[in-house]
Tab-separated table of N, CA, C and O in Angstrom:
chain	number	residue	atom	x	y	z
D	64	UNK	N	-2.004	9.665	-22.629
D	64	UNK	CA	-2.208	9.058	-21.563
D	64	UNK	C	-1.868	10.161	-20.374
D	64	UNK	O	-1.488	10.161	-19.993
D	65	UNK	N	-3.117	11.049	-19.801
D	65	UNK	CA	-2.698	11.795	-18.924
D	65	UNK	C	-1.421	11.728	-17.899
D	65	UNK	O	-2.236	10.700	-17.009
D	66	UNK	N	-1.136	12.514	-16.652
D	66	UNK	CA	-0.365	11.575	-15.502
D	66	UNK	C	-0.836	11.162	-14.217
D	66	UNK	O	-1.739	10.219	-13.233
D	67	UNK	N	-2.566	12.038	-14.423
D	67	UNK	CA	-3.617	12.184	-13.281
D	67	UNK	C	-4.153	10.154	-13.735
D	67	UNK	O	-4.358	9.691	-12.732
D	68	UNK	N	-4.768	10.685	-14.744
D	68	UNK	CA	-4.542	8.493	-14.732
D	68	UNK	C	-4.083	7.587	-14.866
D	68	UNK	O	-4.588	6.468	-14.606
D	69	UNK	N	-3.180	8.335	-15.518
D	69	UNK	CA	-2.215	6.351	-14.643
D	69	UNK	C	-2.067	6.687	-13.395
D	69	UNK	O	-1.819	5.728	-12.804
D	70	UNK	N	-2.143	7.910	-12.732
D	70	UNK	CA	-1.761	7.914	-10.920
D	70	UNK	C	-2.711	6.952	-11.134
D	70	UNK	O	-2.616	5.750	-9.635
D	71	UNK	N	-4.302	7.749	-11.475
D	71	UNK	CA	-5.352	6.754	-10.800
D	71	UNK	C	-5.505	5.392	-10.946
D	71	UNK	O	-5.916	3.911	-10.483
D	72	UNK	N	-4.520	4.661	-12.157
D	72	UNK	CA	-4.620	3.259	-12.662
D	72	UNK	C	-3.957	2.888	-11.267
D	72	UNK	O	-4.469	1.422	-10.550
D	73	UNK	N	-2.875	3.197	-11.712
D	73	UNK	CA	-1.997	2.740	-10.075
D	73	UNK	C	-2.227	2.544	-8.462
D	73	UNK	O	-2.292	1.605	-7.975
D	74	UNK	N	-3.113	2.996	-8.927
D	74	UNK	CA	-3.942	3.706	-7.349
D	74	UNK	C	-4.801	2.628	-7.063
D	74	UNK	O	-5.447	1.303	-5.953
D	75	UNK	N	-5.974	2.480	-8.518
D	75	UNK	CA	-6.755	0.890	-8.272
D	75	UNK	C	-6.325	0.156	-8.566
D	75	UNK	O	-7.045	-0.921	-7.929
D	76	UNK	N	-5.210	-0.288	-9.038
D	76	UNK	CA	-4.559	-2.238	-8.957
D	76	UNK	C	-4.339	-1.810	-7.962
D	76	UNK	O	-4.182	-2.927	-6.849
D	77	UNK	N	-3.890	-1.039	-7.124
D	77	UNK	CA	-2.675	-1.879	-5.540
D	77	UNK	C	-3.574	-1.706	-4.895
D	77	UNK	O	-4.111	-1.739	-3.641
D	78	UNK	N	-4.734	-0.860	-4.694
D	78	UNK	CA	-5.411	-0.231	-3.621
D	78	UNK	C	-6.548	-2.176	-4.014
D	78	UNK	O	-6.614	-3.009	-2.472
D	79	UNK	N	-7.129	-2.292	-4.811
D	79	UNK	CA	-7.302	-3.780	-5.038
D	79	UNK	C	-6.308	-4.956	-5.021
D	79	UNK	O	-6.573	-6.119	-4.123
D	80	UNK	N	-5.341	-5.105	-4.520
D	80	UNK	CA	-4.360	-5.826	-4.799
D	80	UNK	C	-4.321	-6.445	-2.549
D	80	UNK	O	-4.008	-6.161	-2.311
D	81	UNK	N	-4.241	-4.399	-2.158
D	81	UNK	CA	-4.024	-4.444	-0.822
D	81	UNK	C	-5.306	-4.874	-0.104
D	81	UNK	O	-4.977	-5.647	0.613
D	82	UNK	N	-6.843	-4.512	-0.723
D	82	UNK	CA	-7.678	-5.182	-1.034
D	82	UNK	C	-8.397	-6.845	-0.237
D	82	UNK	O	-9.022	-7.289	0.254
D	83	UNK	N	-7.173	-7.280	-2.032
D	83	UNK	CA	-6.776	-8.660	-1.910
D	83	UNK	C	-6.491	-9.623	-0.566
D	83	UNK	O	-7.008	-10.537	-0.619
D	84	UNK	N	-6.383	-8.500	0.607
D	84	UNK	CA	-5.633	-9.394	1.544
D	84	UNK	C	-6.701	-9.256	2.767
D	84	UNK	O	-6.894	-10.373	3.044
D	85	UNK	N	-7.498	-8.706	2.128
D	85	UNK	CA	-9.426	-9.632	3.295
D	85	UNK	C	-9.440	-10.456	3.252
D	85	UNK	O	-9.420	-11.503	4.809
D	86	UNK	N	-8.875	-11.350	1.898
D	86	UNK	CA	-9.679	-13.242	2.581
D	86	UNK	C	-8.095	-13.610	3.262
D	86	UNK	O	-9.192	-14.355	3.700
D	87	UNK	N	-7.181	-14.479	2.986
D	87	UNK	CA	-5.612	-14.265	4.011
D	87	UNK	C	-6.241	-13.957	5.124
D	87	UNK	O	-6.052	-14.474	6.288
D	88	UNK	N	-6.486	-12.686	5.167
D	88	UNK	CA	-7.318	-12.275	6.847
D	88	UNK	C	-7.729	-13.117	7.022
D	88	UNK	O	-7.617	-13.244	8.688
D	89	UNK	N	-9.279	-12.455	6.585
D	89	UNK	CA	-9.914	-13.345	7.266
D	89	UNK	C	-9.856	-15.125	7.738
D	89	UNK	O	-10.332	-15.317	8.351
D	90	UNK	N	-9.044	-15.931	6.873
D	90	UNK	CA	-8.679	-17.251	7.082
D	90	UNK	C	-7.661	-17.147	8.074
D	90	UNK	O	-7.673	-17.889	8.991
D	91	UNK	N	-6.822	-16.492	8.336
D	91	UNK	CA	-6.443	-16.330	9.344
D	91	UNK	C	-6.868	-15.788	11.225
D	91	UNK	O	-6.016	-16.972	11.513
D	92	UNK	N	-7.624	-15.308	10.500
D	92	UNK	CA	-8.415	-15.354	11.785
D	92	UNK	C	-9.492	-15.825	12.436
D	92	UNK	O	-9.510	-16.549	13.619
D	93	UNK	N	-9.202	-16.943	11.242
D	93	UNK	CA	-10.588	-18.204	11.345
D	93	UNK	C	-9.591	-18.756	11.962
D	93	UNK	O	-10.913	-19.737	12.531
D	94	UNK	N	-8.959	-19.686	11.408
D	94	UNK	CA	-7.863	-20.709	12.048
D	94	UNK	C	-6.550	-20.072	13.232
D	94	UNK	O	-5.902	-19.946	12.587
D	95	UNK	N	-6.823	-19.190	14.077
D	95	UNK	CA	-6.430	-18.589	14.089
D	95	UNK	C	-4.969	-19.404	15.101
D	95	UNK	O	-3.683	-18.886	15.366
D	96	UNK	N	-5.064	-20.717	15.717
D	96	UNK	CA	-4.164	-21.532	16.191
D	96	UNK	C	-2.893	-22.183	15.377
D	96	UNK	O	-1.743	-22.212	15.686
D	97	UNK	N	-3.239	-21.577	14.349
D	97	UNK	CA	-2.866	-22.897	12.993
D	97	UNK	C	-1.895	-21.612	12.622
D	97	UNK	O	-0.978	-21.610	11.580
D	98	UNK	N	-1.606	-19.949	12.856
D	98	UNK	CA	-0.729	-18.743	11.186
D	98	UNK	C	0.084	-18.200	13.197
D	98	UNK	O	0.200	-18.232	13.639
D	99	UNK	N	1.153	-17.392	12.375
D	99	UNK	CA	1.377	-16.391	12.683
D	99	UNK	C	0.582	-15.298	13.232
D	99	UNK	O	-0.125	-15.069	12.118
D	100	UNK	N	0.924	-14.946	14.379
D	100	UNK	CA	0.203	-14.492	14.420
D	100	UNK	C	0.356	-12.384	14.690
D	100	UNK	O	-0.116	-11.520	14.563
D	101	UNK	N	1.096	-12.678	14.095
D	101	UNK	CA	1.489	-10.782	13.115
D	101	UNK	C	0.726	-10.808	11.527
D	101	UNK	O	0.911	-9.763	11.458
D	102	UNK	N	1.246	-12.073	11.314
D	102	UNK	CA	0.995	-11.335	9.497
D	102	UNK	C	-0.743	-10.917	9.434
D	102	UNK	O	-1.282	-10.010	8.810
D	103	UNK	N	-2.021	-11.145	11.291
D	103	UNK	CA	-3.266	-10.673	10.721
D	103	UNK	C	-2.574	-9.209	11.336
D	103	UNK	O	-3.819	-8.363	9.830
D	104	UNK	N	-2.300	-9.295	11.947
D	104	UNK	CA	-1.452	-6.952	11.916
D	104	UNK	C	-1.634	-7.019	10.909
D	104	UNK	O	-2.120	-5.881	10.094
D	105	UNK	N	-0.883	-7.743	9.647
D	105	UNK	CA	-0.077	-6.913	8.610
D	105	UNK	C	-1.121	-6.724	7.594
D	105	UNK	O	-1.939	-6.008	7.188
D	106	UNK	N	-1.551	-8.102	7.316
D	106	UNK	CA	-2.821	-7.989	6.580
D	106	UNK	C	-4.100	-6.647	7.129
D	106	UNK	O	-4.508	-6.110	6.279
D	107	UNK	N	-4.586	-6.594	8.452
D	107	UNK	CA	-5.655	-5.061	8.281
D	107	UNK	C	-4.940	-4.286	7.453
D	107	UNK	O	-5.316	-3.569	7.611
D	108	UNK	N	-4.219	-4.076	8.440
D	108	UNK	CA	-3.262	-3.119	7.567
D	108	UNK	C	-2.679	-2.196	6.408
D	108	UNK	O	-3.906	-1.088	5.584
D	109	UNK	N	-2.913	-4.094	5.458
D	109	UNK	CA	-2.877	-3.494	3.442
D	109	UNK	C	-4.768	-3.887	3.656
D	109	UNK	O	-4.690	-3.014	2.398
D	110	UNK	N	-4.979	-3.942	4.125
D	110	UNK	CA	-6.771	-4.238	3.735
D	110	UNK	C	-7.044	-2.786	4.061
D	110	UNK	O	-7.753	-1.937	2.689
D	111	UNK	N	-7.256	-1.846	4.515
D	111	UNK	CA	-7.308	-0.653	5.464
D	111	UNK	C	-6.767	0.538	4.055
D	111	UNK	O	-8.339	1.053	3.583
D	112	UNK	N	-5.603	-0.269	4.175
D	112	UNK	CA	-4.633	0.990	3.736
D	112	UNK	C	-5.819	0.890	2.128
D	112	UNK	O	-5.593	2.001	1.488
D	113	UNK	N	-5.809	-0.625	1.407
D	113	UNK	CA	-6.429	-0.414	0.301
D	113	UNK	C	-8.197	-0.445	-0.197
D	113	UNK	O	-8.101	0.793	-0.918
D	114	UNK	N	-7.704	0.057	0.941
D	114	UNK	CA	-9.842	0.692	0.420
D	114	UNK	C	-9.110	2.424	0.749
D	114	UNK	O	-10.328	2.710	0.499
D	115	UNK	N	-9.144	3.036	1.568
D	115	UNK	CA	-8.416	3.719	1.291
D	115	UNK	C	-7.909	4.804	0.454
D	115	UNK	O	-8.233	5.803	-0.685
D	116	UNK	N	-7.349	3.706	-0.340
D	116	UNK	CA	-6.737	3.934	-2.149
D	116	UNK	C	-7.547	4.182	-3.090
D	116	UNK	O	-8.065	5.376	-3.869
D	117	UNK	N	-8.868	2.693	-2.910
D	117	UNK	CA	-9.757	3.487	-4.176
D	117	UNK	C	-10.648	4.627	-3.536
D	117	UNK	O	-10.993	4.750	-4.935
D	118	UNK	N	-10.793	4.643	-1.933
D	118	UNK	CA	-11.960	5.961	-2.145
D	118	UNK	C	-10.967	7.137	-3.165
D	118	UNK	O	-11.179	8.450	-2.559
D	119	UNK	N	-10.151	7.347	-2.789
D	119	UNK	CA	-9.540	9.185	-2.734
D	119	UNK	C	-8.204	8.436	-3.916
D	119	UNK	O	-8.108	9.672	-4.789
D	120	UNK	N	-9.530	7.522	-5.479
D	120	UNK	CA	-9.320	7.450	-6.598
D	120	UNK	C	-9.599	8.857	-7.442
D	120	UNK	O	-9.413	9.069	-8.825
D	121	UNK	N	-10.989	9.201	-6.522
D	121	UNK	CA	-11.627	10.328	-6.749
D	121	UNK	C	-11.298	11.740	-6.449
D	121	UNK	O	-10.991	12.521	-7.614
D	122	UNK	N	-9.817	12.034	-6.855
D	122	UNK	CA	-9.084	13.330	-6.694
D	122	UNK	C	-7.622	13.003	-5.754
D	122	UNK	O	-7.373	13.419	-4.957
D	123	UNK	N	-7.170	12.201	-6.220
D	123	UNK	CA	-5.817	12.168	-5.887
D	123	UNK	C	-5.639	13.122	-5.736
D	123	UNK	O	-3.920	13.616	-4.205
D	124	UNK	N	-5.173	14.628	-6.206
D	124	UNK	CA	-4.415	16.002	-5.378
D	124	UNK	C	-4.717	16.111	-4.142
D	124	UNK	O	-4.216	16.913	-2.934
D	125	UNK	N	-6.013	15.534	-3.066
D	125	UNK	CA	-6.624	15.905	-1.689
D	125	UNK	C	-5.835	14.772	-1.592
D	125	UNK	O	-5.901	15.422	0.352
D	126	UNK	N	-5.049	13.982	-1.759
D	126	UNK	CA	-4.373	12.910	-0.547
D	126	UNK	C	-3.227	12.249	-1.448
D	126	UNK	O	-3.323	11.346	-0.771
D	127	UNK	N	-2.282	13.118	-1.620
D	127	UNK	CA	-1.369	13.778	-1.647
D	127	UNK	C	-0.201	12.722	-0.466
D	127	UNK	O	0.976	11.820	-0.623
D	128	UNK	N	-0.730	13.072	0.554
D	128	UNK	CA	-0.459	12.141	1.978
D	128	UNK	C	-0.176	10.749	1.894
D	128	UNK	O	0.499	9.734	2.560
D	129	UNK	N	-1.419	10.410	1.752
D	129	UNK	CA	-2.055	9.312	1.794
D	129	UNK	C	-1.495	8.205	0.507
D	129	UNK	O	-0.664	6.899	0.887
D	130	UNK	N	-1.150	8.740	-0.613
D	130	UNK	CA	-0.403	8.463	-1.722
D	130	UNK	C	1.314	8.440	-1.306
D	130	UNK	O	1.538	7.111	-1.560
D	131	UNK	N	1.862	9.112	-0.781
D	131	UNK	CA	3.095	9.322	-0.261
D	131	UNK	C	2.986	7.973	0.821
D	131	UNK	O	4.242	7.383	1.141
D	132	UNK	N	1.624	8.045	1.672
D	132	UNK	CA	2.214	6.931	2.786
D	132	UNK	C	1.772	5.578	1.838
D	132	UNK	O	3.235	4.704	2.829
D	133	UNK	N	0.891	5.570	1.260
D	133	UNK	CA	0.610	4.668	0.871
D	133	UNK	C	2.736	4.064	0.040
D	133	UNK	O	2.176	2.463	-0.420
D	134	UNK	N	3.107	4.609	-0.641
D	134	UNK	CA	4.470	4.058	-0.957
D	134	UNK	C	5.712	3.866	-0.246
D	134	UNK	O	6.232	2.719	-0.355
D	135	UNK	N	6.075	5.171	0.220
D	135	UNK	CA	6.484	5.492	1.598
D	135	UNK	C	6.388	3.325	2.905
D	135	UNK	O	8.004	2.963	3.194
D	136	UNK	N	5.311	3.041	2.641
D	136	UNK	CA	4.459	1.876	4.158
D	136	UNK	C	5.639	0.662	2.851
D	136	UNK	O	6.165	-0.011	3.321
D	137	UNK	N	5.440	0.860	2.102
D	137	UNK	CA	5.608	-0.113	1.283
D	137	UNK	C	6.819	-0.155	0.663
D	137	UNK	O	7.549	-1.717	1.173
D	138	UNK	N	7.702	0.923	0.779
D	138	UNK	CA	8.884	0.435	0.833
D	138	UNK	C	9.840	0.394	1.940
D	138	UNK	O	10.372	-0.746	1.873
D	139	UNK	N	9.681	0.840	3.759
D	139	UNK	CA	9.772	0.384	4.410
D	139	UNK	C	9.242	-1.434	4.639
D	139	UNK	O	10.350	-1.613	5.025
D	140	UNK	N	8.309	-1.483	4.144
D	140	UNK	CA	8.205	-2.713	3.817
D	140	UNK	C	9.025	-4.109	3.571
D	140	UNK	O	9.742	-5.161	4.282
D	141	UNK	N	8.932	-3.699	2.391
D	141	UNK	CA	10.267	-3.997	1.297
D	141	UNK	C	11.592	-4.310	1.923
D	141	UNK	O	11.755	-5.349	1.878
D	142	UNK	N	12.480	-2.763	2.792
D	142	UNK	CA	13.220	-2.945	3.389
D	142	UNK	C	13.378	-4.291	4.226
D	142	UNK	O	14.922	-4.668	4.357
D	143	UNK	N	12.706	-4.404	4.918
D	143	UNK	CA	12.577	-4.844	6.373
D	143	UNK	C	12.430	-6.496	5.910
D	143	UNK	O	13.340	-7.288	5.962
D	144	UNK	N	11.923	-6.886	4.924
D	144	UNK	CA	10.927	-7.537	4.158
D	144	UNK	C	12.516	-8.444	4.110
D	144	UNK	O	13.759	-9.711	3.667
D	145	UNK	N	13.367	-7.747	3.166
D	145	UNK	CA	14.824	-8.368	2.093
D	145	UNK	C	15.177	-7.676	3.423
D	145	UNK	O	16.382	-9.479	4.000
D	146	UNK	N	16.090	-7.694	4.333
D	146	UNK	CA	16.561	-8.225	5.102
D	146	UNK	C	16.410	-9.072	5.972
D	146	UNK	O	17.476	-10.034	6.201
D	147	UNK	N	15.625	-9.721	6.114
D	147	UNK	CA	14.932	-11.234	6.736
D	147	UNK	C	15.508	-12.126	5.847
D	147	UNK	O	15.726	-13.114	6.323
D	148	UNK	N	14.623	-11.773	4.712
D	148	UNK	CA	14.816	-13.309	3.302
D	148	UNK	C	16.455	-12.967	3.618
D	148	UNK	O	17.008	-14.006	3.936
D	149	UNK	N	16.946	-11.828	3.783
D	149	UNK	CA	18.968	-12.335	3.443
D	149	UNK	C	19.297	-12.754	3.981
D	149	UNK	O	19.995	-13.764	4.353
D	150	UNK	N	19.091	-12.428	5.944
D	150	UNK	CA	19.944	-13.521	6.694
D	150	UNK	C	18.685	-14.575	7.229
D	150	UNK	O	18.999	-15.190	8.159
D	151	UNK	N	17.761	-14.760	6.706
D	151	UNK	CA	17.339	-16.390	6.506
D	151	UNK	C	16.301	-16.592	7.854
D	151	UNK	O	16.447	-16.359	8.699
D	152	UNK	N	16.509	-14.198	8.100
D	152	UNK	CA	15.751	-14.659	9.636
D	152	UNK	C	13.761	-14.926	10.087
D	152	UNK	O	14.157	-15.790	10.966
D	153	UNK	N	13.829	-14.769	8.644
D	153	UNK	CA	12.217	-15.669	9.064
D	153	UNK	C	12.184	-17.211	8.858
D	153	UNK	O	11.050	-17.570	9.194
D	154	UNK	N	12.998	-17.200	8.048
D	154	UNK	CA	12.905	-18.214	6.977
D	154	UNK	C	12.018	-18.688	6.316
D	154	UNK	O	11.838	-20.148	5.744
D	155	UNK	N	11.347	-17.623	5.588
D	155	UNK	CA	10.160	-17.746	4.216
D	155	UNK	C	11.150	-16.787	2.970
D	155	UNK	O	11.235	-15.784	2.760
D	156	UNK	N	11.746	-17.821	1.757
D	156	UNK	CA	13.099	-17.562	1.157
D	156	UNK	C	11.855	-16.460	-0.203
D	156	UNK	O	11.866	-15.739	-0.758
D	157	UNK	N	10.289	-16.808	0.248
D	157	UNK	CA	9.572	-15.974	-0.819
D	157	UNK	C	8.812	-14.871	0.111
D	157	UNK	O	8.929	-13.728	-0.882
D	158	UNK	N	9.843	-14.307	0.747
D	158	UNK	CA	9.566	-12.534	1.196
D	158	UNK	C	10.545	-11.871	0.012
D	158	UNK	O	10.246	-10.473	-0.308
D	159	UNK	N	11.933	-11.923	-0.240
D	159	UNK	CA	12.458	-11.285	-1.583
D	159	UNK	C	10.861	-10.950	-3.097
D	159	UNK	O	11.114	-9.936	-3.110
D	160	UNK	N	10.583	-12.265	-3.498
D	160	UNK	CA	8.972	-11.976	-4.232
D	160	UNK	C	8.443	-10.612	-4.096
D	160	UNK	O	7.753	-10.160	-4.293
D	161	UNK	N	7.977	-10.756	-2.565
D	161	UNK	CA	7.123	-10.197	-1.719
D	161	UNK	C	7.615	-8.852	-1.741
D	161	UNK	O	6.794	-7.699	-1.614
D	162	UNK	N	8.806	-9.390	-1.691
D	162	UNK	CA	8.975	-7.136	-1.427
D	162	UNK	C	9.306	-6.921	-2.439
D	162	UNK	O	9.388	-5.612	-3.025
D	163	UNK	N	9.859	-7.331	-3.803
D	163	UNK	CA	9.537	-7.380	-5.508
D	163	UNK	C	8.003	-6.141	-5.157
D	163	UNK	O	8.221	-5.835	-6.075
D	164	UNK	N	7.634	-6.808	-5.247
D	164	UNK	CA	5.903	-5.953	-5.348
D	164	UNK	C	5.555	-4.850	-4.708
D	164	UNK	O	5.044	-3.843	-5.565
D	165	UNK	N	6.252	-5.046	-3.694
D	165	UNK	CA	5.991	-3.404	-2.901
D	165	UNK	C	6.728	-2.136	-3.142
D	165	UNK	O	6.605	-1.115	-2.834
D	166	UNK	N	7.437	-2.609	-4.155
D	166	UNK	CA	8.568	-1.716	-4.340
D	166	UNK	C	8.051	-1.576	-5.587
D	166	UNK	O	7.758	-0.058	-6.377
D	167	UNK	N	7.648	-2.290	-6.549
D	167	UNK	CA	6.254	-2.538	-7.359
D	167	UNK	C	5.662	-0.762	-7.669
D	167	UNK	O	4.797	-0.255	-8.437
D	168	UNK	N	5.205	-1.223	-6.496
D	168	UNK	CA	3.890	-0.656	-6.120
D	168	UNK	C	4.397	1.030	-5.863
D	168	UNK	O	3.478	2.006	-6.181
D	169	UNK	N	5.382	1.179	-4.178
D	169	UNK	CA	5.810	1.983	-4.221
D	169	UNK	C	6.437	3.158	-5.312
D	169	UNK	O	5.773	4.437	-5.554
D	170	UNK	N	7.256	2.524	-5.929
D	170	UNK	CA	7.859	3.253	-6.804
D	170	UNK	C	6.927	4.114	-8.129
D	170	UNK	O	6.816	5.392	-8.305
D	171	UNK	N	5.658	3.406	-8.922
D	171	UNK	CA	4.737	4.085	-9.486
D	171	UNK	C	3.886	5.907	-8.930
D	171	UNK	O	3.238	6.059	-9.057
D	172	UNK	N	4.093	4.441	-7.541
D	172	UNK	CA	3.430	5.796	-6.763
D	172	UNK	C	4.236	7.490	-5.988
D	172	UNK	O	3.145	8.496	-6.048
D	173	UNK	N	4.905	7.559	-5.918
D	173	UNK	CA	5.668	8.003	-6.687
D	173	UNK	C	5.761	9.271	-6.868
D	173	UNK	O	6.085	10.556	-6.657
D	174	UNK	N	6.906	8.477	-8.366
D	174	UNK	CA	6.589	9.012	-9.691
D	174	UNK	C	5.716	10.253	-10.353
D	174	UNK	O	5.401	10.597	-10.406
D	175	UNK	N	3.842	9.316	-10.014
D	175	UNK	CA	2.509	9.857	-10.238
D	175	UNK	C	2.538	10.924	-9.305
D	175	UNK	O	1.402	11.675	-9.864
D	176	UNK	N	2.658	10.930	-7.809
D	176	UNK	CA	2.227	11.724	-7.087
D	176	UNK	C	2.058	12.464	-7.364
D	176	UNK	O	2.952	13.297	-8.081
D	177	UNK	N	0.650	13.271	-7.274
D	177	UNK	CA	0.081	15.029	-7.884
D	177	UNK	C	1.322	16.080	-7.049
D	177	UNK	O	2.374	15.398	-5.765
D	178	UNK	N	2.059	16.623	-8.269
D	178	UNK	CA	2.725	17.937	-7.585
D	178	UNK	C	1.940	19.050	-6.663
D	178	UNK	O	0.508	18.696	-5.996
D	179	UNK	N	2.873	19.207	-5.043
D	179	UNK	CA	2.500	20.101	-4.953
D	179	UNK	C	1.662	21.188	-4.892
D	179	UNK	O	2.328	21.575	-5.846
D	180	UNK	N	-0.125	22.175	-4.989
D	180	UNK	CA	-0.581	22.601	-5.003
D	180	UNK	C	1.028	24.454	-4.989
D	180	UNK	O	1.778	23.801	-3.893
D	181	UNK	N	0.869	25.106	-5.644
D	181	UNK	CA	1.861	26.589	-5.520
D	181	UNK	C	0.405	27.399	-4.388
D	181	UNK	O	-0.033	26.764	-3.968
D	182	UNK	N	1.911	27.606	-3.920
D	182	UNK	CA	1.396	29.084	-2.395
D	182	UNK	C	-0.001	29.733	-3.294
D	182	UNK	O	-1.446	30.355	-2.179
D	183	UNK	N	-0.295	30.525	-4.071
D	183	UNK	CA	-0.999	31.643	-4.820
D	183	UNK	C	-1.930	30.502	-5.125
D	183	UNK	O	-3.208	30.860	-4.544
D	184	UNK	N	-2.208	29.331	-5.209
D	184	UNK	CA	-3.784	28.387	-6.247
D	184	UNK	C	-3.809	27.988	-5.302
D	184	UNK	O	-5.372	28.195	-4.726
D	185	UNK	N	-2.750	27.630	-3.741
D	185	UNK	CA	-4.253	27.592	-2.854
D	185	UNK	C	-4.116	27.855	-2.035
D	185	UNK	O	-5.483	28.100	-1.547
D	186	UNK	N	-3.677	29.877	-1.634
D	186	UNK	CA	-5.141	30.847	-1.244
D	186	UNK	C	-6.204	30.957	-1.938
D	186	UNK	O	-6.753	31.198	-1.691
D	187	UNK	N	-5.336	30.985	-3.201
D	187	UNK	CA	-7.172	30.932	-4.282
D	187	UNK	C	-8.148	30.745	-3.856
D	187	UNK	O	-9.543	30.900	-4.110
D	188	UNK	N	-8.135	29.412	-3.681
D	188	UNK	CA	-8.959	28.121	-3.640
D	188	UNK	C	-9.594	27.767	-2.846
D	188	UNK	O	-11.178	28.202	-2.160
D	189	UNK	N	-9.098	28.681	-0.737
D	189	UNK	CA	-9.738	28.857	-0.101
D	189	UNK	C	-11.002	30.075	-0.097
D	189	UNK	O	-11.665	30.115	0.716
D	190	UNK	N	-10.561	30.699	-0.656
D	190	UNK	CA	-11.274	31.935	-0.585
D	190	UNK	C	-13.194	32.317	-1.497
D	190	UNK	O	-13.016	31.247	-2.222
């Protein structure tokens, strides 16, 4: 399996996982009084990111910044959740598992990210 195919598979799986947050997002907006106020905000960002990852699957090399953002924002969010879970700040022990999922998404995205095109090929493609 080529590196690009592996990246495309990771992007599709990650995009679908993020896009699956549309259901809890809709439910949290439907029952607004019974949910945490921050949850819909985070879910809306992940749903949007999932949609854009799925659109970028066609040509990952043109969407390096999106792939990088998906990976590094997953790491950042996982880090915050780990601190909150470790210090019992949020009072939610499931944050450990959720942060592990985000790390599992981020690592292959970074590892398989398309290489930056060389300057010569970038100039030749513009001409």
